[in-house]
């Protein structure tokens, strides 16, 4: 690995494992840690769960206090749902004996911020279960570590590649043209996190099979290879390829680990056939971090990514 690649890898790794109190924009300028509505919802939910458990109450008792159901309260505590009424929050804080004014004001502020409209709301009806929570947290991530084995990772995809994926599945999944176009638009908007002024640091490992799988035809694939090479050249992005002929460890499911600047634990998203599961349990995050590190050690050095993509493009031309 060259000096530039090693430096980039060290930067991503250090941010991913240590975290900082604020992000660093290009040029070394410090920027405030990002806190979107989804992030705030998850912060509030974690604190409400901590307070409830500290009080020794079950979700049934707490839900009854605000005339809600256990399932709804569970989704509030996990950050999936908003707590719509400020009165409900006040009642929960009374139940948990939170009397200190500063503590109550902080939680009321989190609640207010959590009610803001998420940028992805217009696309929410086109997203599979679990994806709204993940996409909201993705927007606030300081660093990401991703593994994809069958398809190019979403934040690296071109518009033509993404549209080809959805169009191929359209008749099988019985989706509408509106679903396809809105899903493509959502994926393209999500890519902005690696191109903004304070970009998310991204490290991706792609299985060679993901790059060889023909999507949309030769022209689409050549354009896709060029896009990966272009994005991988950014200082805050590292892309490695895991060759097919290596008898090494490969995780069966795609996953992404999101790391944040401060105030929220890392989360891991694992992708299933039609659902995304998001967890901040330390054991789950650490298990996937070990998987990522094992594949990173076996993958080609980042400096070899461009040449590998060039070779794949030549093979397409030869055929």
PDB file of C-alpha atoms in Angstrom:
ATOM      1  CA  UNK A   1       0.000   0.000   0.000  1.00  0.00           C
ATOM      2  CA  UNK A   2       1.426   3.412  -0.999  1.00  0.00           C
ATOM      3  CA  UNK A   3       1.864   6.315   1.401  1.00  0.00           C
ATOM      4  CA  UNK A   4      -1.278   8.062   0.133  1.00  0.00           C
ATOM      5  CA  UNK A   5      -3.381   4.921   0.449  1.00  0.00           C
ATOM      6  CA  UNK A   6      -2.003   4.154   3.886  1.00  0.00           C
ATOM      7  CA  UNK A   7      -2.734   7.703   5.031  1.00  0.00           C
ATOM      8  CA  UNK A   8      -6.298   7.528   3.773  1.00  0.00           C
ATOM      9  CA  UNK A   9      -6.857   4.164   5.386  1.00  0.00           C
ATOM     10  CA  UNK A  10      -5.458   5.391   8.709  1.00  0.00           C
ATOM     11  CA  UNK A  11      -7.712   8.461   8.604  1.00  0.00           C
ATOM     12  CA  UNK A  12     -10.858   6.408   8.058  1.00  0.00           C
ATOM     13  CA  UNK A  13      -9.872   3.825  10.634  1.00  0.00           C
ATOM     14  CA  UNK A  14      -9.001   6.377  13.297  1.00  0.00           C
ATOM     15  CA  UNK A  15     -12.289   8.236  12.856  1.00  0.00           C
ATOM     16  CA  UNK A  16     -14.220   4.979  12.778  1.00  0.00           C
ATOM     17  CA  UNK A  17     -12.776   3.530  15.973  1.00  0.00           C
ATOM     18  CA  UNK A  18     -12.051   6.638  18.078  1.00  0.00           C
ATOM     19  CA  UNK A  19     -14.599   9.268  17.085  1.00  0.00           C
ATOM     20  CA  UNK A  20     -14.177  13.002  17.646  1.00  0.00           C
ATOM     21  CA  UNK A  21     -16.261  15.775  19.095  1.00  0.00           C
ATOM     22  CA  UNK A  22     -16.628  17.435  15.731  1.00  0.00           C
ATOM     23  CA  UNK A  23     -16.014  16.705  12.083  1.00  0.00           C
ATOM     24  CA  UNK A  24     -13.186  18.070   9.955  1.00  0.00           C
ATOM     25  CA  UNK A  25     -13.991  19.695   6.659  1.00  0.00           C
ATOM     26  CA  UNK A  26     -11.573  19.799   3.713  1.00  0.00           C
ATOM     27  CA  UNK A  27      -8.776  22.221   4.522  1.00  0.00           C
ATOM     28  CA  UNK A  28      -8.775  21.303   8.205  1.00  0.00           C
ATOM     29  CA  UNK A  29     -11.742  23.472   9.258  1.00  0.00           C
ATOM     30  CA  UNK A  30     -13.675  22.139  12.240  1.00  0.00           C
ATOM     31  CA  UNK A  31     -17.417  21.683  11.765  1.00  0.00           C
ATOM     32  CA  UNK A  32     -20.144  20.883  14.256  1.00  0.00           C
ATOM     33  CA  UNK A  33     -21.234  17.268  14.587  1.00  0.00           C
ATOM     34  CA  UNK A  34     -24.279  16.559  12.426  1.00  0.00           C
ATOM     35  CA  UNK A  35     -27.579  16.032  14.219  1.00  0.00           C
ATOM     36  CA  UNK A  36     -30.563  15.355  11.941  1.00  0.00           C
ATOM     37  CA  UNK A  37     -34.103  14.451  13.059  1.00  0.00           C
ATOM     38  CA  UNK A  38     -33.412  10.710  12.909  1.00  0.00           C
ATOM     39  CA  UNK A  39     -30.282  11.128  15.012  1.00  0.00           C
ATOM     40  CA  UNK A  40     -32.243  13.172  17.571  1.00  0.00           C
ATOM     41  CA  UNK A  41     -35.030  10.591  17.623  1.00  0.00           C
ATOM     42  CA  UNK A  42     -32.538   7.864  18.386  1.00  0.00           C
ATOM     43  CA  UNK A  43     -30.853   9.955  21.085  1.00  0.00           C
ATOM     44  CA  UNK A  44     -34.204  10.643  22.734  1.00  0.00           C
ATOM     45  CA  UNK A  45     -35.310   7.013  22.477  1.00  0.00           C
ATOM     46  CA  UNK A  46     -32.097   5.720  24.068  1.00  0.00           C
ATOM     47  CA  UNK A  47     -32.424   8.143  26.972  1.00  0.00           C
ATOM     48  CA  UNK A  48     -36.091   7.295  27.545  1.00  0.00           C
ATOM     49  CA  UNK A  49     -35.242   3.591  27.619  1.00  0.00           C
ATOM     50  CA  UNK A  50     -32.390   4.235  30.082  1.00  0.00           C
ATOM     51  CA  UNK A  51     -34.671   6.242  32.365  1.00  0.00           C
ATOM     52  CA  UNK A  52     -37.407   3.604  32.246  1.00  0.00           C
ATOM     53  CA  UNK A  53     -35.019   0.771  33.050  1.00  0.00           C
ATOM     54  CA  UNK A  54     -33.390   2.833  35.818  1.00  0.00           C
ATOM     55  CA  UNK A  55     -36.855   3.248  37.330  1.00  0.00           C
ATOM     56  CA  UNK A  56     -37.412  -0.514  37.055  1.00  0.00           C
ATOM     57  CA  UNK A  57     -40.478  -0.214  34.843  1.00  0.00           C
ATOM     58  CA  UNK A  58     -41.502  -2.416  31.937  1.00  0.00           C
ATOM     59  CA  UNK A  59     -42.722  -1.087  28.595  1.00  0.00           C
ATOM     60  CA  UNK A  60     -46.294  -2.119  29.456  1.00  0.00           C
ATOM     61  CA  UNK A  61     -46.423   0.180  32.504  1.00  0.00           C
ATOM     62  CA  UNK A  62     -44.749   3.080  30.707  1.00  0.00           C
ATOM     63  CA  UNK A  63     -46.976   2.746  27.643  1.00  0.00           C
ATOM     64  CA  UNK A  64     -50.090   2.730  29.832  1.00  0.00           C
ATOM     65  CA  UNK A  65     -49.010   6.050  31.372  1.00  0.00           C
ATOM     66  CA  UNK A  66     -49.315   7.751  27.985  1.00  0.00           C
ATOM     67  CA  UNK A  67     -52.234   5.609  26.760  1.00  0.00           C
ATOM     68  CA  UNK A  68     -50.115   3.967  24.123  1.00  0.00           C
ATOM     69  CA  UNK A  69     -49.182   0.387  23.202  1.00  0.00           C
ATOM     70  CA  UNK A  70     -45.998  -1.465  24.069  1.00  0.00           C
ATOM     71  CA  UNK A  71     -45.124  -1.849  20.399  1.00  0.00           C
ATOM     72  CA  UNK A  72     -45.383   1.904  19.796  1.00  0.00           C
ATOM     73  CA  UNK A  73     -43.253   2.703  22.827  1.00  0.00           C
ATOM     74  CA  UNK A  74     -40.674   0.121  21.729  1.00  0.00           C
ATOM     75  CA  UNK A  75     -40.442   1.836  18.345  1.00  0.00           C
ATOM     76  CA  UNK A  76     -40.012   5.218  20.035  1.00  0.00           C
ATOM     77  CA  UNK A  77     -37.236   3.872  22.260  1.00  0.00           C
ATOM     78  CA  UNK A  78     -35.476   2.280  19.268  1.00  0.00           C
ATOM     79  CA  UNK A  79     -35.629   5.531  17.276  1.00  0.00           C
ATOM     80  CA  UNK A  80     -37.910   4.177  14.561  1.00  0.00           C
ATOM     81  CA  UNK A  81     -40.889   6.380  15.458  1.00  0.00           C
ATOM     82  CA  UNK A  82     -41.459   9.883  16.745  1.00  0.00           C
ATOM     83  CA  UNK A  83     -43.142  10.602  20.059  1.00  0.00           C
ATOM     84  CA  UNK A  84     -45.721  12.979  18.551  1.00  0.00           C
ATOM     85  CA  UNK A  85     -47.023  14.852  21.599  1.00  0.00           C
ATOM     86  CA  UNK A  86     -44.910  16.874  24.024  1.00  0.00           C
ATOM     87  CA  UNK A  87     -47.497  16.020  26.681  1.00  0.00           C
ATOM     88  CA  UNK A  88     -46.563  12.327  26.337  1.00  0.00           C
ATOM     89  CA  UNK A  89     -42.908  13.173  26.946  1.00  0.00           C
ATOM     90  CA  UNK A  90     -43.797  15.274  29.989  1.00  0.00           C
ATOM     91  CA  UNK A  91     -45.869  12.391  31.388  1.00  0.00           C
ATOM     92  CA  UNK A  92     -43.019   9.913  30.870  1.00  0.00           C
ATOM     93  CA  UNK A  93     -40.544  12.236  32.582  1.00  0.00           C
ATOM     94  CA  UNK A  94     -42.937  12.584  35.522  1.00  0.00           C
ATOM     95  CA  UNK A  95     -43.268   8.793  35.668  1.00  0.00           C
ATOM     96  CA  UNK A  96     -39.485   8.420  35.655  1.00  0.00           C
ATOM     97  CA  UNK A  97     -39.071  11.117  38.342  1.00  0.00           C
ATOM     98  CA  UNK A  98     -37.000  13.394  36.128  1.00  0.00           C
ATOM     99  CA  UNK A  99     -37.377  16.642  38.045  1.00  0.00           C
ATOM    100  CA  UNK A 100     -34.180  18.549  37.290  1.00  0.00           C
ATOM    101  CA  UNK A 101     -35.062  21.449  34.997  1.00  0.00           C
ATOM    102  CA  UNK A 102     -31.915  21.233  32.863  1.00  0.00           C
ATOM    103  CA  UNK A 103     -32.426  17.514  32.222  1.00  0.00           C
ATOM    104  CA  UNK A 104     -36.065  18.032  31.259  1.00  0.00           C
ATOM    105  CA  UNK A 105     -35.190  20.976  29.015  1.00  0.00           C
ATOM    106  CA  UNK A 106     -32.535  18.912  27.228  1.00  0.00           C
ATOM    107  CA  UNK A 107     -34.987  16.080  26.515  1.00  0.00           C
ATOM    108  CA  UNK A 108     -37.666  18.544  25.430  1.00  0.00           C
ATOM    109  CA  UNK A 109     -35.139  20.063  23.014  1.00  0.00           C
ATOM    110  CA  UNK A 110     -34.318  16.622  21.612  1.00  0.00           C
ATOM    111  CA  UNK A 111     -38.028  15.966  21.209  1.00  0.00           C
ATOM    112  CA  UNK A 112     -38.581  19.244  19.376  1.00  0.00           C
ATOM    113  CA  UNK A 113     -35.694  18.572  17.006  1.00  0.00           C
ATOM    114  CA  UNK A 114     -36.844  14.988  16.433  1.00  0.00           C
ATOM    115  CA  UNK A 115     -40.164  16.244  15.057  1.00  0.00           C
ATOM    116  CA  UNK A 116     -38.535  18.078  12.144  1.00  0.00           C
ATOM    117  CA  UNK A 117     -39.202  16.620   8.726  1.00  0.00           C
ATOM    118  CA  UNK A 118     -36.538  14.180   7.521  1.00  0.00           C
ATOM    119  CA  UNK A 119     -35.199  14.985   4.062  1.00  0.00           C
ATOM    120  CA  UNK A 120     -36.156  11.507   2.853  1.00  0.00           C
ATOM    121  CA  UNK A 121     -39.827  11.771   3.872  1.00  0.00           C
ATOM    122  CA  UNK A 122     -41.120  12.183   0.258  1.00  0.00           C
ATOM    123  CA  UNK A 123     -39.551   8.788  -0.534  1.00  0.00           C
ATOM    124  CA  UNK A 124     -40.620   6.947   2.607  1.00  0.00           C
ATOM    125  CA  UNK A 125     -43.413   4.987   0.924  1.00  0.00           C
ATOM    126  CA  UNK A 126     -40.898   3.529  -1.515  1.00  0.00           C
ATOM    127  CA  UNK A 127     -38.477   2.266   1.133  1.00  0.00           C
ATOM    128  CA  UNK A 128     -38.330  -1.273   2.582  1.00  0.00           C
ATOM    129  CA  UNK A 129     -38.764  -1.943   6.283  1.00  0.00           C
ATOM    130  CA  UNK A 130     -35.894  -0.551   8.335  1.00  0.00           C
ATOM    131  CA  UNK A 131     -34.509   1.676   5.584  1.00  0.00           C
ATOM    132  CA  UNK A 132     -35.916   5.033   6.801  1.00  0.00           C
ATOM    133  CA  UNK A 133     -34.073   4.694  10.110  1.00  0.00           C
ATOM    134  CA  UNK A 134     -30.876   3.662   8.355  1.00  0.00           C
ATOM    135  CA  UNK A 135     -31.000   6.427   5.729  1.00  0.00           C
ATOM    136  CA  UNK A 136     -31.612   9.041   8.402  1.00  0.00           C
ATOM    137  CA  UNK A 137     -28.630   7.855  10.434  1.00  0.00           C
ATOM    138  CA  UNK A 138     -26.505   7.509   7.296  1.00  0.00           C
ATOM    139  CA  UNK A 139     -26.895  11.260   6.713  1.00  0.00           C
ATOM    140  CA  UNK A 140     -25.249  11.993  10.083  1.00  0.00           C
ATOM    141  CA  UNK A 141     -22.467   9.402   9.918  1.00  0.00           C
ATOM    142  CA  UNK A 142     -18.895  10.621  10.272  1.00  0.00           C
ATOM    143  CA  UNK A 143     -17.505   7.400   8.779  1.00  0.00           C
ATOM    144  CA  UNK A 144     -18.826   4.272   7.106  1.00  0.00           C
ATOM    145  CA  UNK A 145     -17.392   0.801   6.571  1.00  0.00           C
ATOM    146  CA  UNK A 146     -19.261  -1.260   3.980  1.00  0.00           C
ATOM    147  CA  UNK A 147     -19.069  -4.752   2.487  1.00  0.00           C
ATOM    148  CA  UNK A 148     -20.998  -5.757  -0.649  1.00  0.00           C
ATOM    149  CA  UNK A 149     -20.707  -9.148  -2.257  1.00  0.00           C
ATOM    150  CA  UNK A 150     -23.236  -9.348  -5.102  1.00  0.00           C
ATOM    151  CA  UNK A 151     -23.822  -5.792  -6.332  1.00  0.00           C
ATOM    152  CA  UNK A 152     -21.939  -2.493  -6.326  1.00  0.00           C
ATOM    153  CA  UNK A 153     -22.428  -0.635  -3.031  1.00  0.00           C
ATOM    154  CA  UNK A 154     -25.293   1.861  -3.344  1.00  0.00           C
ATOM    155  CA  UNK A 155     -23.287   5.051  -2.702  1.00  0.00           C
ATOM    156  CA  UNK A 156     -20.925   4.076  -5.536  1.00  0.00           C
ATOM    157  CA  UNK A 157     -23.636   3.292  -8.084  1.00  0.00           C
ATOM    158  CA  UNK A 158     -24.305   5.376 -11.185  1.00  0.00           C
ATOM    159  CA  UNK A 159     -27.840   6.405 -12.046  1.00  0.00           C
ATOM    160  CA  UNK A 160     -27.875   4.044 -15.041  1.00  0.00           C
ATOM    161  CA  UNK A 161     -26.669   1.101 -12.956  1.00  0.00           C
ATOM    162  CA  UNK A 162     -29.296   1.772 -10.269  1.00  0.00           C
ATOM    163  CA  UNK A 163     -32.103   2.185 -12.780  1.00  0.00           C
ATOM    164  CA  UNK A 164     -31.108  -1.036 -14.539  1.00  0.00           C
ATOM    165  CA  UNK A 165     -31.275  -2.919 -11.229  1.00  0.00           C
ATOM    166  CA  UNK A 166     -34.767  -1.665 -10.461  1.00  0.00           C
ATOM    167  CA  UNK A 167     -36.039  -2.124 -14.031  1.00  0.00           C
ATOM    168  CA  UNK A 168     -34.834  -5.732 -14.102  1.00  0.00           C
ATOM    169  CA  UNK A 169     -36.721  -6.460 -10.882  1.00  0.00           C
ATOM    170  CA  UNK A 170     -39.791  -4.389 -11.812  1.00  0.00           C
ATOM    171  CA  UNK A 171     -41.930  -7.136 -13.444  1.00  0.00           C
ATOM    172  CA  UNK A 172     -40.871  -9.768 -10.909  1.00  0.00           C
ATOM    173  CA  UNK A 173     -41.600  -7.615  -7.865  1.00  0.00           C
ATOM    174  CA  UNK A 174     -44.663  -6.076  -9.571  1.00  0.00           C
ATOM    175  CA  UNK A 175     -43.432  -2.543  -9.030  1.00  0.00           C
ATOM    176  CA  UNK A 176     -44.670   0.600 -10.759  1.00  0.00           C
ATOM    177  CA  UNK A 177     -42.600   2.948 -12.889  1.00  0.00           C
ATOM    178  CA  UNK A 178     -43.109   5.557 -10.162  1.00  0.00           C
ATOM    179  CA  UNK A 179     -41.547   3.190  -7.629  1.00  0.00           C
ATOM    180  CA  UNK A 180     -38.530   2.698  -9.891  1.00  0.00           C
ATOM    181  CA  UNK A 181     -37.961   6.399 -10.544  1.00  0.00           C
ATOM    182  CA  UNK A 182     -38.447   7.451  -6.917  1.00  0.00           C
ATOM    183  CA  UNK A 183     -36.103   4.692  -5.717  1.00  0.00           C
ATOM    184  CA  UNK A 184     -33.439   5.800  -8.206  1.00  0.00           C
ATOM    185  CA  UNK A 185     -33.842   9.440  -7.155  1.00  0.00           C
ATOM    186  CA  UNK A 186     -33.490   8.491  -3.474  1.00  0.00           C
ATOM    187  CA  UNK A 187     -30.289   6.546  -4.073  1.00  0.00           C
ATOM    188  CA  UNK A 188     -28.755   9.387  -6.066  1.00  0.00           C
ATOM    189  CA  UNK A 189     -29.628  11.920  -3.337  1.00  0.00           C
ATOM    190  CA  UNK A 190     -28.028   9.685  -0.707  1.00  0.00           C
ATOM    191  CA  UNK A 191     -24.719   9.948  -2.564  1.00  0.00           C
ATOM    192  CA  UNK A 192     -24.476  13.608  -1.553  1.00  0.00           C
ATOM    193  CA  UNK A 193     -22.948  12.650   1.813  1.00  0.00           C
ATOM    194  CA  UNK A 194     -19.636  11.870   0.125  1.00  0.00           C
ATOM    195  CA  UNK A 195     -19.602  15.071  -1.940  1.00  0.00           C
ATOM    196  CA  UNK A 196     -20.690  17.721   0.575  1.00  0.00           C
ATOM    197  CA  UNK A 197     -18.330  20.205   2.252  1.00  0.00           C
ATOM    198  CA  UNK A 198     -17.976  17.978   5.340  1.00  0.00           C
ATOM    199  CA  UNK A 199     -18.095  14.579   3.632  1.00  0.00           C
ATOM    200  CA  UNK A 200     -18.604  11.239   5.288  1.00  0.00           C
ATOM    201  CA  UNK A 201     -15.425   9.159   5.256  1.00  0.00           C
ATOM    202  CA  UNK A 202     -16.139   6.005   3.315  1.00  0.00           C
ATOM    203  CA  UNK A 203     -14.360   2.668   3.141  1.00  0.00           C
ATOM    204  CA  UNK A 204     -15.858  -0.004   0.918  1.00  0.00           C
ATOM    205  CA  UNK A 205     -14.848  -3.585   0.203  1.00  0.00           C
ATOM    206  CA  UNK A 206     -16.378  -5.084  -2.933  1.00  0.00           C
ATOM    207  CA  UNK A 207     -16.266  -8.726  -3.852  1.00  0.00           C
ATOM    208  CA  UNK A 208     -15.020  -9.234  -7.406  1.00  0.00           C
ATOM    209  CA  UNK A 209     -18.322 -11.007  -8.101  1.00  0.00           C
ATOM    210  CA  UNK A 210     -20.176  -7.735  -7.492  1.00  0.00           C
ATOM    211  CA  UNK A 211     -18.135  -6.077 -10.225  1.00  0.00           C
ATOM    212  CA  UNK A 212     -18.439  -8.928 -12.714  1.00  0.00           C
ATOM    213  CA  UNK A 213     -22.199  -9.311 -12.400  1.00  0.00           C
ATOM    214  CA  UNK A 214     -23.603  -7.779 -15.593  1.00  0.00           C
ATOM    215  CA  UNK A 215     -26.149  -5.054 -14.881  1.00  0.00           C
ATOM    216  CA  UNK A 216     -27.713  -3.102 -17.728  1.00  0.00           C
ATOM    217  CA  UNK A 217     -25.177  -4.130 -20.369  1.00  0.00           C
ATOM    218  CA  UNK A 218     -21.523  -3.359 -21.232  1.00  0.00           C
ATOM    219  CA  UNK A 219     -21.939   0.420 -21.520  1.00  0.00           C
ATOM    220  CA  UNK A 220     -23.557   0.627 -18.088  1.00  0.00           C
ATOM    221  CA  UNK A 221     -20.792  -1.489 -16.567  1.00  0.00           C
ATOM    222  CA  UNK A 222     -17.985   0.544 -18.142  1.00  0.00           C
ATOM    223  CA  UNK A 223     -19.581   3.738 -16.835  1.00  0.00           C
ATOM    224  CA  UNK A 224     -19.917   2.102 -13.418  1.00  0.00           C
ATOM    225  CA  UNK A 225     -16.237   1.145 -13.314  1.00  0.00           C
ATOM    226  CA  UNK A 226     -15.297   4.735 -14.195  1.00  0.00           C
ATOM    227  CA  UNK A 227     -17.526   6.062 -11.403  1.00  0.00           C
ATOM    228  CA  UNK A 228     -15.955   3.791  -8.801  1.00  0.00           C
ATOM    229  CA  UNK A 229     -12.479   4.872  -9.900  1.00  0.00           C
ATOM    230  CA  UNK A 230     -13.482   8.551  -9.766  1.00  0.00           C
ATOM    231  CA  UNK A 231     -15.014   8.326  -6.281  1.00  0.00           C
ATOM    232  CA  UNK A 232     -12.176   6.164  -4.964  1.00  0.00           C
ATOM    233  CA  UNK A 233      -9.725   8.927  -5.923  1.00  0.00           C
ATOM    234  CA  UNK A 234     -11.268  11.240  -3.309  1.00  0.00           C
ATOM    235  CA  UNK A 235      -9.129  11.642  -0.202  1.00  0.00           C
ATOM    236  CA  UNK A 236     -11.913  10.544   2.140  1.00  0.00           C
ATOM    237  CA  UNK A 237     -12.892   7.429   0.152  1.00  0.00           C
ATOM    238  CA  UNK A 238     -11.150   4.064  -0.006  1.00  0.00           C
ATOM    239  CA  UNK A 239     -12.345   1.191  -2.190  1.00  0.00           C
ATOM    240  CA  UNK A 240     -10.792  -2.275  -2.059  1.00  0.00           C
ATOM    241  CA  UNK A 241     -11.612  -5.374  -4.094  1.00  0.00           C
ATOM    242  CA  UNK A 242     -11.631  -8.922  -2.787  1.00  0.00           C
ATOM    243  CA  UNK A 243     -10.574 -11.232  -5.677  1.00  0.00           C
ATOM    244  CA  UNK A 244     -12.712 -14.278  -6.412  1.00  0.00           C
ATOM    245  CA  UNK A 245      -9.761 -16.662  -6.531  1.00  0.00           C
ATOM    246  CA  UNK A 246      -8.698 -16.018  -2.933  1.00  0.00           C
ATOM    247  CA  UNK A 247      -9.753 -18.811  -0.532  1.00  0.00           C
ATOM    248  CA  UNK A 248     -10.486 -16.342   2.250  1.00  0.00           C
ATOM    249  CA  UNK A 249     -13.305 -15.280   4.542  1.00  0.00           C
ATOM    250  CA  UNK A 250     -16.352 -13.624   2.944  1.00  0.00           C
ATOM    251  CA  UNK A 251     -19.375 -12.429   4.911  1.00  0.00           C
ATOM    252  CA  UNK A 252     -22.595 -13.883   3.521  1.00  0.00           C
ATOM    253  CA  UNK A 253     -24.735 -10.763   4.006  1.00  0.00           C
ATOM    254  CA  UNK A 254     -24.029  -7.190   2.951  1.00  0.00           C
ATOM    255  CA  UNK A 255     -23.517  -4.817   5.861  1.00  0.00           C
ATOM    256  CA  UNK A 256     -22.566  -1.240   6.711  1.00  0.00           C
ATOM    257  CA  UNK A 257     -21.134   0.077   9.982  1.00  0.00           C
ATOM    258  CA  UNK A 258     -21.942   3.723  10.702  1.00  0.00           C
ATOM    259  CA  UNK A 259     -19.691   5.651  13.089  1.00  0.00           C
ATOM    260  CA  UNK A 260     -20.646   9.022  14.528  1.00  0.00           C
ATOM    261  CA  UNK A 261     -18.720  12.002  15.860  1.00  0.00           C
ATOM    262  CA  UNK A 262     -20.129  11.981  19.371  1.00  0.00           C
ATOM    263  CA  UNK A 263     -23.228  11.286  21.416  1.00  0.00           C
ATOM    264  CA  UNK A 264     -24.393   8.123  19.702  1.00  0.00           C
ATOM    265  CA  UNK A 265     -22.928   4.641  19.590  1.00  0.00           C
ATOM    266  CA  UNK A 266     -21.960   3.061  16.251  1.00  0.00           C
ATOM    267  CA  UNK A 267     -24.666   1.112  14.477  1.00  0.00           C
ATOM    268  CA  UNK A 268     -24.538  -1.738  12.009  1.00  0.00           C
ATOM    269  CA  UNK A 269     -27.001  -2.334   9.206  1.00  0.00           C
ATOM    270  CA  UNK A 270     -27.323  -5.802   7.736  1.00  0.00           C
ATOM    271  CA  UNK A 271     -29.211  -6.159   4.493  1.00  0.00           C
ATOM    272  CA  UNK A 272     -31.684  -8.981   3.924  1.00  0.00           C
ATOM    273  CA  UNK A 273     -33.828  -9.838   0.917  1.00  0.00           C
ATOM    274  CA  UNK A 274     -36.530  -7.246   1.694  1.00  0.00           C
ATOM    275  CA  UNK A 275     -35.601  -5.709   5.038  1.00  0.00           C
ATOM    276  CA  UNK A 276     -32.765  -3.798   6.655  1.00  0.00           C
ATOM    277  CA  UNK A 277     -31.958  -4.524  10.288  1.00  0.00           C
ATOM    278  CA  UNK A 278     -30.240  -1.793  12.287  1.00  0.00           C
ATOM    279  CA  UNK A 279     -28.568  -2.509  15.624  1.00  0.00           C
ATOM    280  CA  UNK A 280     -26.418  -0.542  18.058  1.00  0.00           C
ATOM    281  CA  UNK A 281     -25.730  -3.507  20.309  1.00  0.00           C
ATOM    282  CA  UNK A 282     -21.959  -3.497  20.975  1.00  0.00           C
ATOM    283  CA  UNK A 283     -21.726  -7.234  20.328  1.00  0.00           C
ATOM    284  CA  UNK A 284     -23.318  -6.889  16.874  1.00  0.00           C
ATOM    285  CA  UNK A 285     -21.199  -3.881  15.911  1.00  0.00           C
ATOM    286  CA  UNK A 286     -17.992  -5.578  17.083  1.00  0.00           C
ATOM    287  CA  UNK A 287     -18.872  -8.822  15.282  1.00  0.00           C
ATOM    288  CA  UNK A 288     -19.273  -6.997  11.983  1.00  0.00           C
ATOM    289  CA  UNK A 289     -16.166  -4.892  12.603  1.00  0.00           C
ATOM    290  CA  UNK A 290     -14.186  -8.149  12.915  1.00  0.00           C
ATOM    291  CA  UNK A 291     -15.708  -9.370   9.660  1.00  0.00           C
ATOM    292  CA  UNK A 292     -14.765  -6.151   7.921  1.00  0.00           C
ATOM    293  CA  UNK A 293     -11.192  -6.236   9.216  1.00  0.00           C
ATOM    294  CA  UNK A 294     -10.738  -9.850   8.120  1.00  0.00           C
ATOM    295  CA  UNK A 295     -11.834  -9.025   4.565  1.00  0.00           C
ATOM    296  CA  UNK A 296      -9.857  -5.769   4.498  1.00  0.00           C
ATOM    297  CA  UNK A 297      -6.664  -7.671   5.278  1.00  0.00           C
ATOM    298  CA  UNK A 298      -7.300 -10.089   2.391  1.00  0.00           C
ATOM    299  CA  UNK A 299      -8.499  -7.535  -0.167  1.00  0.00           C
ATOM    300  CA  UNK A 300      -6.228  -5.901  -2.724  1.00  0.00           C
ATOM    301  CA  UNK A 301      -4.536  -2.682  -1.665  1.00  0.00           C
ATOM    302  CA  UNK A 302      -6.489   0.486  -2.588  1.00  0.00           C
ATOM    303  CA  UNK A 303      -3.737   1.434  -5.044  1.00  0.00           C
ATOM    304  CA  UNK A 304      -4.652  -1.637  -7.143  1.00  0.00           C
ATOM    305  CA  UNK A 305      -8.364  -0.779  -7.482  1.00  0.00           C
ATOM    306  CA  UNK A 306      -8.080   1.400 -10.595  1.00  0.00           C
ATOM    307  CA  UNK A 307      -6.017  -1.143 -12.546  1.00  0.00           C
ATOM    308  CA  UNK A 308      -8.380  -3.943 -11.551  1.00  0.00           C
ATOM    309  CA  UNK A 309     -11.327  -1.918 -12.874  1.00  0.00           C
ATOM    310  CA  UNK A 310      -9.436  -1.169 -16.096  1.00  0.00           C
ATOM    311  CA  UNK A 311      -8.872  -4.885 -16.590  1.00  0.00           C
ATOM    312  CA  UNK A 312     -12.558  -5.642 -16.123  1.00  0.00           C
ATOM    313  CA  UNK A 313     -13.423  -2.955 -18.683  1.00  0.00           C
ATOM    314  CA  UNK A 314     -10.959  -4.447 -21.195  1.00  0.00           C
ATOM    315  CA  UNK A 315     -12.506  -7.861 -20.721  1.00  0.00           C
ATOM    316  CA  UNK A 316     -15.910  -6.420 -21.586  1.00  0.00           C
ATOM    317  CA  UNK A 317     -14.434  -4.827 -24.738  1.00  0.00           C
ATOM    318  CA  UNK A 318     -12.769  -8.098 -25.757  1.00  0.00           C
ATOM    319  CA  UNK A 319     -16.084  -9.898 -25.500  1.00  0.00           C
TER     320      UNK A 319
END
